[in-house]
C-alpha positions in Angstrom: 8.8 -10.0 -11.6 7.7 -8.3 -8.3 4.0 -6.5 -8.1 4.1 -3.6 -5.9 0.9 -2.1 -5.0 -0.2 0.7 -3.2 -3.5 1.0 -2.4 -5.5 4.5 -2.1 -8.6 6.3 -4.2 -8.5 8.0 -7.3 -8.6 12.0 -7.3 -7.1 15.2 -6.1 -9.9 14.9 -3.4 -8.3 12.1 -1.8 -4.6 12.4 -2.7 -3.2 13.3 0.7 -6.0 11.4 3.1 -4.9 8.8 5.7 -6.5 6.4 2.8 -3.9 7.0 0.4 -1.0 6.3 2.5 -0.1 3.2 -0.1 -0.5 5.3 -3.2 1.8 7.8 -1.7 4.7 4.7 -1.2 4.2 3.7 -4.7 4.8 7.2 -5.9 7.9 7.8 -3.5 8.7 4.1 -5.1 8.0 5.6 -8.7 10.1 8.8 -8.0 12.9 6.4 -6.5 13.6 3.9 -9.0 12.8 6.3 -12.3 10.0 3.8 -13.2 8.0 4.3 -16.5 4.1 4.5 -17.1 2.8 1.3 -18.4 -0.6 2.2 -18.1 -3.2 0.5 -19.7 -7.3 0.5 -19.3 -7.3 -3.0 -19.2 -5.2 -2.8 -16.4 -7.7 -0.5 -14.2 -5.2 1.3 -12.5 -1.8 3.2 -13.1 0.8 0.8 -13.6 4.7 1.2 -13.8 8.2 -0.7 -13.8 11.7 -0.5 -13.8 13.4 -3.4 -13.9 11.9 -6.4 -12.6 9.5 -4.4 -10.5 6.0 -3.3 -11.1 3.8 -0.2 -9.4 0.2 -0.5 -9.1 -2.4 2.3 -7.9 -5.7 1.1 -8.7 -8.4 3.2 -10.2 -10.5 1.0 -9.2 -11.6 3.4 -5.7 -10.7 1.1 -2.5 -13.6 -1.4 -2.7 -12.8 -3.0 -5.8 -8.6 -3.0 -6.1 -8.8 -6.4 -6.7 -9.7 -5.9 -9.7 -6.7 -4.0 -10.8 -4.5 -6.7 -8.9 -5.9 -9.2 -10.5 -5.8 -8.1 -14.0 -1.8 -7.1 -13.7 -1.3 -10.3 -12.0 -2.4 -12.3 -14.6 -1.3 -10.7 -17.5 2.4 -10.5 -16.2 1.5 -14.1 -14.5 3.0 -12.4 -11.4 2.8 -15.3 -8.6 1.2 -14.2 -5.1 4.1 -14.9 -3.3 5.6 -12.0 -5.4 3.0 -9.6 -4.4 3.4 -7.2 -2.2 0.3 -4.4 -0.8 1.0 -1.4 0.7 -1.8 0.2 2.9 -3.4 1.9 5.5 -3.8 0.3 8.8 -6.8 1.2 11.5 -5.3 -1.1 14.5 -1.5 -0.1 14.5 -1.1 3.6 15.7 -0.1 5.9 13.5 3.1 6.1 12.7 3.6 2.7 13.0 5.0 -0.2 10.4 4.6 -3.9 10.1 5.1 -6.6 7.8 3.1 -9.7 7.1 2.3 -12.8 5.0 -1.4 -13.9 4.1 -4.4 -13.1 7.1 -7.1 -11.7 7.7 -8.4 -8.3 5.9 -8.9 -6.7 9.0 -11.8 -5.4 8.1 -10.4 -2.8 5.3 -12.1 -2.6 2.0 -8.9 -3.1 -0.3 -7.5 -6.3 0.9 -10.8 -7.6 1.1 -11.7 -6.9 -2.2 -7.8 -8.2 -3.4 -8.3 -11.3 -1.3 -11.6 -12.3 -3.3 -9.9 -11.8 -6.2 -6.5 -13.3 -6.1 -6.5 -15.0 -2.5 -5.1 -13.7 0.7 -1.4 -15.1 1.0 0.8 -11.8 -0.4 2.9 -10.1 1.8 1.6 -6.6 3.2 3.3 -3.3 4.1 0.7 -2.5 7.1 1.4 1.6 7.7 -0.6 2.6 11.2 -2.5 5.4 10.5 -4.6 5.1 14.2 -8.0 5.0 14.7 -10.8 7.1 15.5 -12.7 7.7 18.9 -16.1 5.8 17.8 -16.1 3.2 15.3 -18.9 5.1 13.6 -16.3 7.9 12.6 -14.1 5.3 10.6 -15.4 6.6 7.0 -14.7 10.0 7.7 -11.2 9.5 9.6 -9.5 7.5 6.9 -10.5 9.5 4.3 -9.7 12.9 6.3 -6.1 14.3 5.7 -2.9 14.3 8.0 -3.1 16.6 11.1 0.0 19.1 10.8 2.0 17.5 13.7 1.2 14.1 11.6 2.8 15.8 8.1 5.8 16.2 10.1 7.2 12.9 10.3 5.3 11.7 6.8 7.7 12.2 4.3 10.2 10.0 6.7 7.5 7.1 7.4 7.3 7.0 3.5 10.9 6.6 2.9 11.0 4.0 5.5 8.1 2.1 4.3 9.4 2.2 0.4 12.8 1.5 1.4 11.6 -1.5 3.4 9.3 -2.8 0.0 12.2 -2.6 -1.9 14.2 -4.6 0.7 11.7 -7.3 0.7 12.0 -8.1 -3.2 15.2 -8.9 -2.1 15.1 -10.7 1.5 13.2 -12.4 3.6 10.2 -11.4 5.6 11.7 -12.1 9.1 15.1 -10.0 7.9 12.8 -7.2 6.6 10.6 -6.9 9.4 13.3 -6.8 11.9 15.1 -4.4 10.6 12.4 -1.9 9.8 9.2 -2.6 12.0 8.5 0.8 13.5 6.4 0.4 17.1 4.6 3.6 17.3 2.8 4.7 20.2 -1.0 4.8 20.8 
């Protein structure tokens, strides 16, 4: 069993903000593979699967997703190695997509929260959303939506980056991030 998550806040507010970049995957992911609602309060989130794979979009808002990993994880006894996070990513510019195993939150509120909770060695879907002039503008920028000349490509980015979570159920990391890394430019 594979634990897909997609990382993002709850609410219409927020749906189409740089933030949300994982929760729109998973739903792209949802849409793809016809996966059913599985949701559950217990599980703090909206949760799905077809096959052996599951969706998670915590509920949770950002700073406490590990929650919602954590309960699914356990309950499916889902092991980290099997987990895979999909989010938003300040220091690659936008546009751009990398892979990784384990490290470092870099600072973002999700995988902190996930690494207290479950540990930090899943693999991560890291989708560059750029950064900000001044670091005092972070708050507002990632939770600010898409400029228009950023919507144009966004549907594409998405495909790439689900097509490449679904690839890594199935190979591994170095095959995955070969073939579908995407270097942006600053």
């Amino acid at each position: 069993m594979w634990l897909i998550v997609g990382l993002g806040n709850p609410g219409k507010e927020y749906e189409y903000t740089r933030h949300n970049i994982g929760f729109l995957t998973v739903d792209h992911l949802i849409d793809q593979t016809e996966a059913r609602s599985l949701s559950s309060s217990s599980f703090h989130g909206e949760l799905f699967k077809s096959a052996n794979l599951l969706f998670l979009k915590p509920t949770t808002f950002m700073n406490r997703s590990g929650i919602s990993v954590q309960a699914v994880k356990q309950f499916y006894k889902i092991e980290l190695d099997n987990i895979i996070v999909i989010h938003d990513d300040l220091d690659l510019p936008f546009g751009a997509l990398r892979f990784k195993q384990g490290g470092g939150s870099g600072g973002h509120n999700g995988l902190k929260s996930i690494d207290e909770m479950i540990g930090r060695d899943y693999m991560r879907v890291r989708m560059g959303i750029g950064k900000p002039a001044y670091k005092s503008q972070v708050a507002d920028y990632v939770l600010s939506s898409f400029s228009k000349e950023e919507q144009q490509n966004l549907s594409q980015w998405i495909e790439s980056a689900a097509n490449a979570t679904l690839e890594l159920t199935k190979q591994p990391l170095g095959i995955v991030s070969s073939k579908y890394t995407i270097r942006a430019k600053n």
